Short mmCIF file of C-alpha atoms in Angstrom, two decimals:
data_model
loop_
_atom_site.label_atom_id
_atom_site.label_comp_id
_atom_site.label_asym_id
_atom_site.label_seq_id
_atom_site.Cartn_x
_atom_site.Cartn_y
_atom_site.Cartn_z
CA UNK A 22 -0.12 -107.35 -111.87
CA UNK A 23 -3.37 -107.47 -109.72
CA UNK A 24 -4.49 -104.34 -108.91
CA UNK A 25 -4.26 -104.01 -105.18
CA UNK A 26 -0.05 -105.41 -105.84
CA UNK A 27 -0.36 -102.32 -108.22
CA UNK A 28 -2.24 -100.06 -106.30
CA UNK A 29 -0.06 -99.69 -102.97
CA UNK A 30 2.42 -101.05 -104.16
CA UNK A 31 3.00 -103.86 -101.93
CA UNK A 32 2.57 -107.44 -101.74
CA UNK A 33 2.23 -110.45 -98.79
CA UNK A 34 4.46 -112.94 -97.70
CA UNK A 35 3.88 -116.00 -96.26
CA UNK A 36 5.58 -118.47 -94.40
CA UNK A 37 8.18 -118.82 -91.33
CA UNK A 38 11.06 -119.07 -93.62
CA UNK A 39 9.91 -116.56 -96.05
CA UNK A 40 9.34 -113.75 -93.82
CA UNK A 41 12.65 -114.23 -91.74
CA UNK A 42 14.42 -114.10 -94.74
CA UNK A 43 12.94 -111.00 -95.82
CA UNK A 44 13.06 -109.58 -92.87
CA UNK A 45 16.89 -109.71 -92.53
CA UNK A 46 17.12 -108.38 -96.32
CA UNK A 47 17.13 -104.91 -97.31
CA UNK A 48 13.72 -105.01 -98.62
CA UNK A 49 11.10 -102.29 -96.72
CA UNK A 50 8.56 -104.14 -94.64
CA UNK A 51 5.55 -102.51 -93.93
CA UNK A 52 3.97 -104.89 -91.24
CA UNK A 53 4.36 -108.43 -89.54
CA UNK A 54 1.57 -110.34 -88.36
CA UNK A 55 1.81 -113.52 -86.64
CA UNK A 56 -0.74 -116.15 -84.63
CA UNK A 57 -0.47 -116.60 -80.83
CA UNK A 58 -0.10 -120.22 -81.62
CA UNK A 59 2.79 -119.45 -84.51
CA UNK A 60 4.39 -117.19 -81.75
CA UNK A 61 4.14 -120.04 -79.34
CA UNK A 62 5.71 -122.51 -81.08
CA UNK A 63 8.27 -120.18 -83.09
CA UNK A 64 8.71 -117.27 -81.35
CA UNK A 65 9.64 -115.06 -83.69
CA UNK A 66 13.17 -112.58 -82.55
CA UNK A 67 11.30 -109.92 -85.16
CA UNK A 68 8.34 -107.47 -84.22
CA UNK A 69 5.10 -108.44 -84.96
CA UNK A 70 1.64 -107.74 -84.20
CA UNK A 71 -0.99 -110.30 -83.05
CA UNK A 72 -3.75 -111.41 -85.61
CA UNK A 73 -6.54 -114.02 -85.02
CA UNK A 74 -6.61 -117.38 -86.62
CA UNK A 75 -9.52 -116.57 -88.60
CA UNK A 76 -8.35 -112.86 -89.45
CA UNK A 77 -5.33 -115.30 -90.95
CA UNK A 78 -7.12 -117.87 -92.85
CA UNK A 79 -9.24 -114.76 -94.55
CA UNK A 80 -5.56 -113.05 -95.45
CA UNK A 81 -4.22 -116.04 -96.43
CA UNK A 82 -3.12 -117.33 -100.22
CA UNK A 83 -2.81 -120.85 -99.22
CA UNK A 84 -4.96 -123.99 -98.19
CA UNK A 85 -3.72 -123.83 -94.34
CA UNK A 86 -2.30 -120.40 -93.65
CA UNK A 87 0.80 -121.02 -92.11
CA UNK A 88 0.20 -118.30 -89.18
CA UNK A 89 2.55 -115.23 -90.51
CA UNK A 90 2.73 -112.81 -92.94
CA UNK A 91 4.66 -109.47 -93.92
CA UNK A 92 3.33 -106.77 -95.97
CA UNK A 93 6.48 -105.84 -98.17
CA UNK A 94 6.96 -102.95 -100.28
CA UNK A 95 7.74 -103.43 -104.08
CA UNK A 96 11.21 -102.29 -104.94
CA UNK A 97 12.21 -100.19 -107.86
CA UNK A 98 12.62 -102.84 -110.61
CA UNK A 99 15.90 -102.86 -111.55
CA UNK A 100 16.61 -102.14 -115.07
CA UNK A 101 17.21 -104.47 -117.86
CA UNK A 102 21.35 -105.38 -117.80
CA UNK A 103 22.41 -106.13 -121.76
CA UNK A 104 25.31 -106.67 -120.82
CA UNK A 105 24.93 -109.93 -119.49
CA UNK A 106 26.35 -113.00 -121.31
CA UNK A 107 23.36 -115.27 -120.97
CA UNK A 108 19.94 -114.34 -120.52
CA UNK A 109 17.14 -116.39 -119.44
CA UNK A 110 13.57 -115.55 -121.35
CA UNK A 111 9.62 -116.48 -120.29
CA UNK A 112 7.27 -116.15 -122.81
CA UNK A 113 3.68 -116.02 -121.42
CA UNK A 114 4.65 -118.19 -117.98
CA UNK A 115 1.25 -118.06 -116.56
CA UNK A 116 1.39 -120.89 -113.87
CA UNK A 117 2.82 -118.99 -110.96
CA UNK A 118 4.65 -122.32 -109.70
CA UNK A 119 6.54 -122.53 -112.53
CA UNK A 120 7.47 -119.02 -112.33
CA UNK A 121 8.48 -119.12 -109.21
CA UNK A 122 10.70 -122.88 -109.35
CA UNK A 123 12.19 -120.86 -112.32
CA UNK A 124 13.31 -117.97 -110.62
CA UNK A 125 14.70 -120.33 -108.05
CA UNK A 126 16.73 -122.40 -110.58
CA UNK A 127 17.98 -118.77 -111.97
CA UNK A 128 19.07 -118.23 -108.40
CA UNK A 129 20.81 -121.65 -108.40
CA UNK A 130 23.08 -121.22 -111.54
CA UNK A 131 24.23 -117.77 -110.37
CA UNK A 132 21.45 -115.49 -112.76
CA UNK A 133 20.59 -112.46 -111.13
CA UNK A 134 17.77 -111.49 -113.71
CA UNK A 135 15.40 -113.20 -115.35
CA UNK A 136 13.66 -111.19 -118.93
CA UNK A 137 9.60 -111.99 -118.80
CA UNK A 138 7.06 -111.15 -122.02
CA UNK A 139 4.86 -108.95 -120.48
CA UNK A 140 1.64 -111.53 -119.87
CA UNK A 141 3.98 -113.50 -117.85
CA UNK A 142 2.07 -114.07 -114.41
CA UNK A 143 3.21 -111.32 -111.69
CA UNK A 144 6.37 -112.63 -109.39
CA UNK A 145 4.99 -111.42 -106.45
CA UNK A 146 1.94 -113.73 -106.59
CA UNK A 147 1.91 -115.78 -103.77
CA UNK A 148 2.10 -118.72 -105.21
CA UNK A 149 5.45 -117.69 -106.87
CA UNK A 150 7.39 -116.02 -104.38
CA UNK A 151 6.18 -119.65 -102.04
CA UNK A 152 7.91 -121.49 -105.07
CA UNK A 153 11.02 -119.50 -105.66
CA UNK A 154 12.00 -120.19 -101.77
CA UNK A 155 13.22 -116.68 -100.96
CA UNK A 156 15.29 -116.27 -104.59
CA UNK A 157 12.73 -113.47 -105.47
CA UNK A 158 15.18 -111.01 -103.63
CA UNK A 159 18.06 -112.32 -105.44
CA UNK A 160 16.80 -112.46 -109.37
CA UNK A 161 15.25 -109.69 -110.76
CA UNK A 162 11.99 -110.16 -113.32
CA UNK A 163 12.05 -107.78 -115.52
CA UNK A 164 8.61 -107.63 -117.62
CA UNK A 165 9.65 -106.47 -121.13
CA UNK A 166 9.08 -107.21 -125.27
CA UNK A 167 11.65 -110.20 -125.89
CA UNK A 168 11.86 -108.89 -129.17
CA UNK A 169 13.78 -105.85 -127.54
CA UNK A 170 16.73 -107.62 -125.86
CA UNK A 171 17.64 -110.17 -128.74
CA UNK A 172 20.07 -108.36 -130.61
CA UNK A 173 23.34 -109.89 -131.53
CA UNK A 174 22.30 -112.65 -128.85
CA UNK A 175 22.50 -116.44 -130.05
CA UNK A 176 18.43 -117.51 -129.11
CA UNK A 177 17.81 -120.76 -128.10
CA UNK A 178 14.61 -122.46 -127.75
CA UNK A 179 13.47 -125.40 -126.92
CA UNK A 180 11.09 -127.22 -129.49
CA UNK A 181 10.27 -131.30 -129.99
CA UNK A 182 12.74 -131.24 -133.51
CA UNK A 183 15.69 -129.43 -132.54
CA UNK A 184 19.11 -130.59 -132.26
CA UNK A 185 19.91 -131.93 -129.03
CA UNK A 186 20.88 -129.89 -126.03
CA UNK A 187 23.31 -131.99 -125.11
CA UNK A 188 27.02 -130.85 -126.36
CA UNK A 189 25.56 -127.47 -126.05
CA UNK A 190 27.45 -124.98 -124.58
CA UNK A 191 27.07 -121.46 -124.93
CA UNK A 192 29.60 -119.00 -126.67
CA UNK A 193 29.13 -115.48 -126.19
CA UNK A 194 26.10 -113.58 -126.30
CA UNK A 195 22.86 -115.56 -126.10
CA UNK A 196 19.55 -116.22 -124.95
CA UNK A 197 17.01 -119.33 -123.90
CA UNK A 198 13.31 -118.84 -124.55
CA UNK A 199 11.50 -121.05 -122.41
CA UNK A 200 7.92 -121.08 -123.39
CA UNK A 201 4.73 -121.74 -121.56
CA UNK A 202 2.89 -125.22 -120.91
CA UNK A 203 -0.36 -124.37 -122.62
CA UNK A 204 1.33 -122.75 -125.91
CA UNK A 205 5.25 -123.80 -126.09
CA UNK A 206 7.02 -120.33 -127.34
CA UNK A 207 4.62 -118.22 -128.91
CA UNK A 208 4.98 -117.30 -133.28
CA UNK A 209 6.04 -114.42 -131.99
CA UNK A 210 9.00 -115.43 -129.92
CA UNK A 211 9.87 -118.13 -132.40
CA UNK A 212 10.72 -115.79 -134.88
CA UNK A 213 13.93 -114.42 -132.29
CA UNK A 214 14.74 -117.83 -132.01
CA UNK A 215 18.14 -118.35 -134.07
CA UNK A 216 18.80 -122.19 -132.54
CA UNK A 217 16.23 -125.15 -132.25
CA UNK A 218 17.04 -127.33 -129.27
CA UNK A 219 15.18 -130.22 -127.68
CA UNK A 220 15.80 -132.25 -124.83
CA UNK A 221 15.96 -136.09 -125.59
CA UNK A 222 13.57 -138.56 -124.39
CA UNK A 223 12.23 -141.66 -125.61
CA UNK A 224 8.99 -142.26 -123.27
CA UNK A 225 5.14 -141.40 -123.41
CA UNK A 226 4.88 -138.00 -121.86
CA UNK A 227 4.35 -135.32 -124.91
CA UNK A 228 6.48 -132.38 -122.87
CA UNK A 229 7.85 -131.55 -119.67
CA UNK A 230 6.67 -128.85 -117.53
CA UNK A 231 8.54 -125.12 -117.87
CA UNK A 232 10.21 -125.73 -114.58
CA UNK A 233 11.68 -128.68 -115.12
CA UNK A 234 12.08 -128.14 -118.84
CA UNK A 235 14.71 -125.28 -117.86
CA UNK A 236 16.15 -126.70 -115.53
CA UNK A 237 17.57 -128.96 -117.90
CA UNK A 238 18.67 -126.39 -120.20
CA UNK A 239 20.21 -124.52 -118.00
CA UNK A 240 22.12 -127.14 -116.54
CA UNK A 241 23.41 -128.37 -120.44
CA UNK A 242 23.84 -124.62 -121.40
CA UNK A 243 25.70 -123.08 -118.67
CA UNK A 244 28.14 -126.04 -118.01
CA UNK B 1 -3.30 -143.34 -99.06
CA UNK B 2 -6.33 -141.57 -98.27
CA UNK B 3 -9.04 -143.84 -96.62
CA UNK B 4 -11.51 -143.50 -99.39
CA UNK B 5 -9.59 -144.41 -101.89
CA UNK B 6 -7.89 -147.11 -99.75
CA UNK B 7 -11.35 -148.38 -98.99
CA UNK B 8 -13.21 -148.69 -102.46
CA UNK B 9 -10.49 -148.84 -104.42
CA UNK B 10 -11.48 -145.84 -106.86
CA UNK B 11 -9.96 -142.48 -107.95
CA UNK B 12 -10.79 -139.38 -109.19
CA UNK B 13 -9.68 -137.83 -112.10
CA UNK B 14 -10.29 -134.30 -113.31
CA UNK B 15 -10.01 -132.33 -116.24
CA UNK B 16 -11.33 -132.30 -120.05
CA UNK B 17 -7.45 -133.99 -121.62
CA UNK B 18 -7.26 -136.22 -118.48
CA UNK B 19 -10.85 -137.87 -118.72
CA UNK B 20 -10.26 -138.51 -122.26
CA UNK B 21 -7.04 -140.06 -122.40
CA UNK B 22 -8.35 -142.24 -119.13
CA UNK B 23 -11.31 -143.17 -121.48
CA UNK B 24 -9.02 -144.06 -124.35
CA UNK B 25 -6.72 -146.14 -121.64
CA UNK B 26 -7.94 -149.90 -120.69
CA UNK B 27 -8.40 -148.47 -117.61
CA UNK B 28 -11.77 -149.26 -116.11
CA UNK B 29 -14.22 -146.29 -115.72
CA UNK B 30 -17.40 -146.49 -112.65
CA UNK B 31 -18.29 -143.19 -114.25
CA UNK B 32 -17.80 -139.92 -115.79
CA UNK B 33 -19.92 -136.76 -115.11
CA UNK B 34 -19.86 -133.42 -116.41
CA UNK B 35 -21.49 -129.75 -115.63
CA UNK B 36 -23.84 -128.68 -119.09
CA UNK B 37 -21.47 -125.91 -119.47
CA UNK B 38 -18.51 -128.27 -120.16
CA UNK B 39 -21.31 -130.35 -122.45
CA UNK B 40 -22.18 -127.37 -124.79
CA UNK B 41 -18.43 -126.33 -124.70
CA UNK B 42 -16.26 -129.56 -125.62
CA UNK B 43 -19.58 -132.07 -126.77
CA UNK B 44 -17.84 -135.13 -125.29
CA UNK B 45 -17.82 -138.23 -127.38
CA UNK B 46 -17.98 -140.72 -124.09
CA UNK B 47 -20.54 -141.28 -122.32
CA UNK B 48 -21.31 -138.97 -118.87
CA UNK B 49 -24.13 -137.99 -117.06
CA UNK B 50 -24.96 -134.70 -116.14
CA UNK B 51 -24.25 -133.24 -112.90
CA UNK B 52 -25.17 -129.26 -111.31
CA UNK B 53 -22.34 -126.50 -110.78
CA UNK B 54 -22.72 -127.06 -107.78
CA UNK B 55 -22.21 -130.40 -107.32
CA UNK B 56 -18.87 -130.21 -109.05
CA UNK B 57 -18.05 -127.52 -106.89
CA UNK B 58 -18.57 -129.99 -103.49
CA UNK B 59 -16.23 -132.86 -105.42
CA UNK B 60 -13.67 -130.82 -107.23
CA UNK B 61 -10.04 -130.98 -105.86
CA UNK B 62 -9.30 -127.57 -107.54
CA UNK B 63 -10.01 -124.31 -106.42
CA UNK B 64 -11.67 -124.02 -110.28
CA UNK B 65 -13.68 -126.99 -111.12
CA UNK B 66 -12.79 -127.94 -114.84
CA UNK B 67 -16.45 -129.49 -114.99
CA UNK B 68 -15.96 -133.00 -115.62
CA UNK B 69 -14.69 -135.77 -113.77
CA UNK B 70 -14.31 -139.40 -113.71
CA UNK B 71 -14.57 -142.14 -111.18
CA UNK B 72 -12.06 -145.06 -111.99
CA UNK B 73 -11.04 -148.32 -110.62
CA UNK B 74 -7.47 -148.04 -109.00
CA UNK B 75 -5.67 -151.31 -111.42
CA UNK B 76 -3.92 -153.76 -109.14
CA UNK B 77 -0.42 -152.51 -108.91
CA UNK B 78 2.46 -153.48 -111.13
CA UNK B 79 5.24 -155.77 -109.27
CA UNK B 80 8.62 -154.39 -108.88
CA UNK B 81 10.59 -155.50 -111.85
CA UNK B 82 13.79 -155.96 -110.77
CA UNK B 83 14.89 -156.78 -114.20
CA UNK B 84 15.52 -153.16 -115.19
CA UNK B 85 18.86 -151.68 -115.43
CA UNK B 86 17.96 -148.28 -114.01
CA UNK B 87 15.37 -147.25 -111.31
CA UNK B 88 14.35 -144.44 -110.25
CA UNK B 89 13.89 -144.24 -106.14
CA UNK B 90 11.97 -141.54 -104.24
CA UNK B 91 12.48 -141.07 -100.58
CA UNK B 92 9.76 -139.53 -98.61
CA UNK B 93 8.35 -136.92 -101.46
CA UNK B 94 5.25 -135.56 -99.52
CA UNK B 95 4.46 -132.62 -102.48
CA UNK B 96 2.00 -133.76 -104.82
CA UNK B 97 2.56 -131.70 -107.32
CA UNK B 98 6.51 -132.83 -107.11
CA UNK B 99 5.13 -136.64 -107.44
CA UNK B 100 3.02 -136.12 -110.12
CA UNK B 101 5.75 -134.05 -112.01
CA UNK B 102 8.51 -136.59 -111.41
CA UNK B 103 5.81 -139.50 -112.87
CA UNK B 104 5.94 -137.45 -115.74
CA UNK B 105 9.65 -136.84 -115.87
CA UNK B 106 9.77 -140.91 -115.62
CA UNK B 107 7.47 -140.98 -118.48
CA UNK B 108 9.82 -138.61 -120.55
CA UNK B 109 12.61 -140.69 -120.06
CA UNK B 110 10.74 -144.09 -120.98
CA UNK B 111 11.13 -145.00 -117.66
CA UNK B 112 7.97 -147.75 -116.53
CA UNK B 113 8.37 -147.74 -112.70
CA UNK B 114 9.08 -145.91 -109.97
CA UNK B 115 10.32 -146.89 -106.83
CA UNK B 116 8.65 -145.22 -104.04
CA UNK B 117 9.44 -144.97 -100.19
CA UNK B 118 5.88 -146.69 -98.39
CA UNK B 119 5.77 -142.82 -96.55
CA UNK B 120 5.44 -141.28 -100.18
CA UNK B 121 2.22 -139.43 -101.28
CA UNK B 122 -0.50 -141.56 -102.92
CA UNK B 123 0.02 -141.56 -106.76
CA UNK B 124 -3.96 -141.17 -107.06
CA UNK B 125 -4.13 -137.60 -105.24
CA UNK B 126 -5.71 -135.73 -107.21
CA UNK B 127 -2.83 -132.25 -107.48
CA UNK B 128 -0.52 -135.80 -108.34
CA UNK B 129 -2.50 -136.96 -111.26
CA UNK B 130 -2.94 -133.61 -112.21
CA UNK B 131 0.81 -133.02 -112.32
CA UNK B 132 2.03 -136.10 -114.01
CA UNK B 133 -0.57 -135.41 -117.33
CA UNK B 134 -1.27 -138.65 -118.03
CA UNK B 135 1.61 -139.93 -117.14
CA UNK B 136 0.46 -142.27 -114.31
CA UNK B 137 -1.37 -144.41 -117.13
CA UNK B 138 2.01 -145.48 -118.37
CA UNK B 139 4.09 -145.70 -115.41
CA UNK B 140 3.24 -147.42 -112.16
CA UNK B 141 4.63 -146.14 -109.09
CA UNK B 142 5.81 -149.21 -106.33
CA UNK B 143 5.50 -148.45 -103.25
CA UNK B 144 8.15 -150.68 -100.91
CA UNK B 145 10.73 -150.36 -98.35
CA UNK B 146 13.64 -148.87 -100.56
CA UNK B 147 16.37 -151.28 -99.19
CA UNK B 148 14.73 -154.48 -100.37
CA UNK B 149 15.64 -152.95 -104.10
CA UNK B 150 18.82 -151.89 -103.73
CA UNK B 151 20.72 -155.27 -104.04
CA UNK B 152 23.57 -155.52 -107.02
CA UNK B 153 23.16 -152.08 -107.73
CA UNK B 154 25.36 -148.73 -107.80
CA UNK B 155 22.92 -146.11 -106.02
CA UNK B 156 23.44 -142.42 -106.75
CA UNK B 157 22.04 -139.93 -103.99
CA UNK B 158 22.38 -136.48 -104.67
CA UNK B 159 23.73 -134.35 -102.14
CA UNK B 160 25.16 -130.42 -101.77
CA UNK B 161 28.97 -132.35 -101.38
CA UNK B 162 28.81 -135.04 -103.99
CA UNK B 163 30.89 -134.96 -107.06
CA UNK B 164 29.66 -133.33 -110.46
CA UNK B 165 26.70 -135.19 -112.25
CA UNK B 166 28.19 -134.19 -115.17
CA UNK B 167 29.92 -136.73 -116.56
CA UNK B 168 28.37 -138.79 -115.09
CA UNK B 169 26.62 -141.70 -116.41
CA UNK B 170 25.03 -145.33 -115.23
CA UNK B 171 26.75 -148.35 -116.41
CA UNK B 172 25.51 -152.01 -115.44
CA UNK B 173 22.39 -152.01 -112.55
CA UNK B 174 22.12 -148.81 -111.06
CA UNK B 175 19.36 -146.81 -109.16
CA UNK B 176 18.92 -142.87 -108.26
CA UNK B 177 17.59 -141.67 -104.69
CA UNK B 178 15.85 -138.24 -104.78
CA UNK B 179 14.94 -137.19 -101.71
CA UNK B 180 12.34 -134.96 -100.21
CA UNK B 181 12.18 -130.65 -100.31
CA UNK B 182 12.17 -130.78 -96.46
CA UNK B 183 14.60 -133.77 -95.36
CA UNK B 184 16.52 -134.46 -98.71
CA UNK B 185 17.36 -138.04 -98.52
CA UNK B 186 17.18 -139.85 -94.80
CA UNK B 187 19.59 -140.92 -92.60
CA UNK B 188 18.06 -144.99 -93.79
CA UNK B 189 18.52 -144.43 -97.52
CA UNK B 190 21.67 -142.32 -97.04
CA UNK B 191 23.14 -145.48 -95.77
CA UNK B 192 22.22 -147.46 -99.16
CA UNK B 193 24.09 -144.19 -101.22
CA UNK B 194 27.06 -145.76 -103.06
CA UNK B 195 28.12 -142.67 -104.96
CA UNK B 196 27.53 -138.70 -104.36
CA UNK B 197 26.72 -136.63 -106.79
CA UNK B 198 26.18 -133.32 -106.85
CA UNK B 199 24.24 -130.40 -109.28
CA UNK B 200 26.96 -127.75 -110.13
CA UNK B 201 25.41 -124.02 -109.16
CA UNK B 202 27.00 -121.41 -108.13
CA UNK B 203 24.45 -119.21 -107.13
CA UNK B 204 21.81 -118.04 -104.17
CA UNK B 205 19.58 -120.81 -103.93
CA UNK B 206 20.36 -123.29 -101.24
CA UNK B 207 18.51 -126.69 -103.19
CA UNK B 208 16.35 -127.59 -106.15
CA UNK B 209 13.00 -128.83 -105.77
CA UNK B 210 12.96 -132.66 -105.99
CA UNK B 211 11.41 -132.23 -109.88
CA UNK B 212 13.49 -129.97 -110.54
CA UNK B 213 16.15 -132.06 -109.10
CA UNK B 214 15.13 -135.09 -110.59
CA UNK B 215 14.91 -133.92 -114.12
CA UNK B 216 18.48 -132.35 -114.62
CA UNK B 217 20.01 -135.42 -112.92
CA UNK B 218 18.37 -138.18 -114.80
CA UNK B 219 19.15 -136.54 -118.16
CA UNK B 220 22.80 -136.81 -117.27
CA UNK B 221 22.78 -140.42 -115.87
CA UNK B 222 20.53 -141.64 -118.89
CA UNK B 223 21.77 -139.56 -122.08
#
């Protein structure tokens, strides 16, 4: 986690729709800052104080700052629950898009957490929480060893010469370890995995990005 | 499409895997050039010239520049083949990152076009080429008015009411509408929807990005 996310314990978040939405959560909010023009055009029905456009562009994370941001506190992470009967895994997720359209397709098939190697890239990047579209208050991350929530789990993984994922269903406990784009699932993780999958396809393109990569799993395993 | 590109029919590519499979391609090349870090690091095998940090700095698309970059002649598109059985149609996708990742989801699936909405985003943006890895070498993107395609064909649009994709799958001449993050599919291609289909969830999330989308819905209507 960057330092300053680690420091005070806080993070930023950008975006009309973003901050509304955590603004009528139960998450603590620690400021809201808006521009006159943003004010103008939206005006906003929570309090806020008035920033400059270029105080804005130097807070922003993005290319065109999109005139409001909330400084949020970090919650207690919630603890790991085993008892879950699927469990979604990231090993070393460092593009924060992908993290974030993953925690968003958790959200979507009705996971509430999400189990992370600890090198996966922070959730409350910018760039992820923009991606996830709000489901970062719905799924927790929690940033643990994979190696310590396998047990008596059926682990899946996706690899180019596994059986194919479709006509997979899960049965009881399991697991899918989704690994990253630059390094597929790691020697380490591949060791948990009990179940080689693939997705078929019979085109040019060598892989498929995390994101969408899951989102096919998902959608096979969890029919 | 951005007036540069538009006007001397070139594009830039970036990046040490995408310059070298464009060199490999029978693409045509106006020129590749490369910082003497990137030299020393990879030794290139093609030919480049040399060009400062901070020259690369002024041209690069990404907030890192990878160091090299090429200068290539935009091919004179494909035609639509109307020949194919299935095609792909995308309605108003403005996210290049979504474009690029859905050229590569097309690529996957052996899929060789892609129908595209004329309001689309340029196939040749840079965060698009970047996205599709590669992808756009083997699959051209036509741009056209969407209901001059549809003729003959079954055309699934997904939508939050549809019925189950699962189960689903094409038989005779068929096409797929994904529509854009903000307006899903419009009110014009709604009207050219013969069948609604749906992506079971039963969680938070109100939508799947359109890659996201895209990829769980063509590996039911193609498996």
């Amino acid at each position: 986690m960057p330092k300053y996310r680690q420091k005070y314990g806080q993070f930023v978040i950008e975006g009309r729709k973003m901050v509304e939405e955590v603004f009528h959560s139960d998450w603590e909010i620690d400021g809201i800052w808006a521009t006159k023009a943003f004010v103008n055009r939206h005006e906003p029905t929570y309090p806020f104080d008035i920033i400059s456009v270029d105080e804005n562009k130097k807070l922003t994370a993005f290319d065109t700052a999109p005139g409001v941001l909330a400084l949020v506190r970090i919650p207690v992470p919630d603890a790991l629950d085993q008892g879950v009967n699927f469990m979604l895994a990231l090993d070393g997720i460092s593009d924060p898009g992908n993290m974030g359209s993953i925690i968003r397709l958790a959200d979507w098939f009705g996971l509430q957490q999400v189990i992370a190697s600890e090198d996966c890239v922070d959730m409350f990047n910018p760039k992820c929480l923009n991606a996830s579209m709000g489901s970062f208050l719905r799924v927790s991350v929690v940033y643990t060893k994979l190696n310590q929530v396998v047990e008596g789990r059926t682990v899946y993984g996706a690899f180019l010469d596994g059986v194919s994922i479709h006509n997979q269903k899960i049965t009881g406990k399991s697991m899918l370890i989704v690994g990253s784009e630059s390094h597929g699932i790691r020697l380490e993780a591949q060791s948990l995995v009990t179940k080689r999958i693939t997705i078929p396809g019979n085109g040019g393109a060598e892989s498929l990005n995390a994101a969408m990569a899951s989102a096919i799993l998902l959608d096979n395993l969890l029919r």
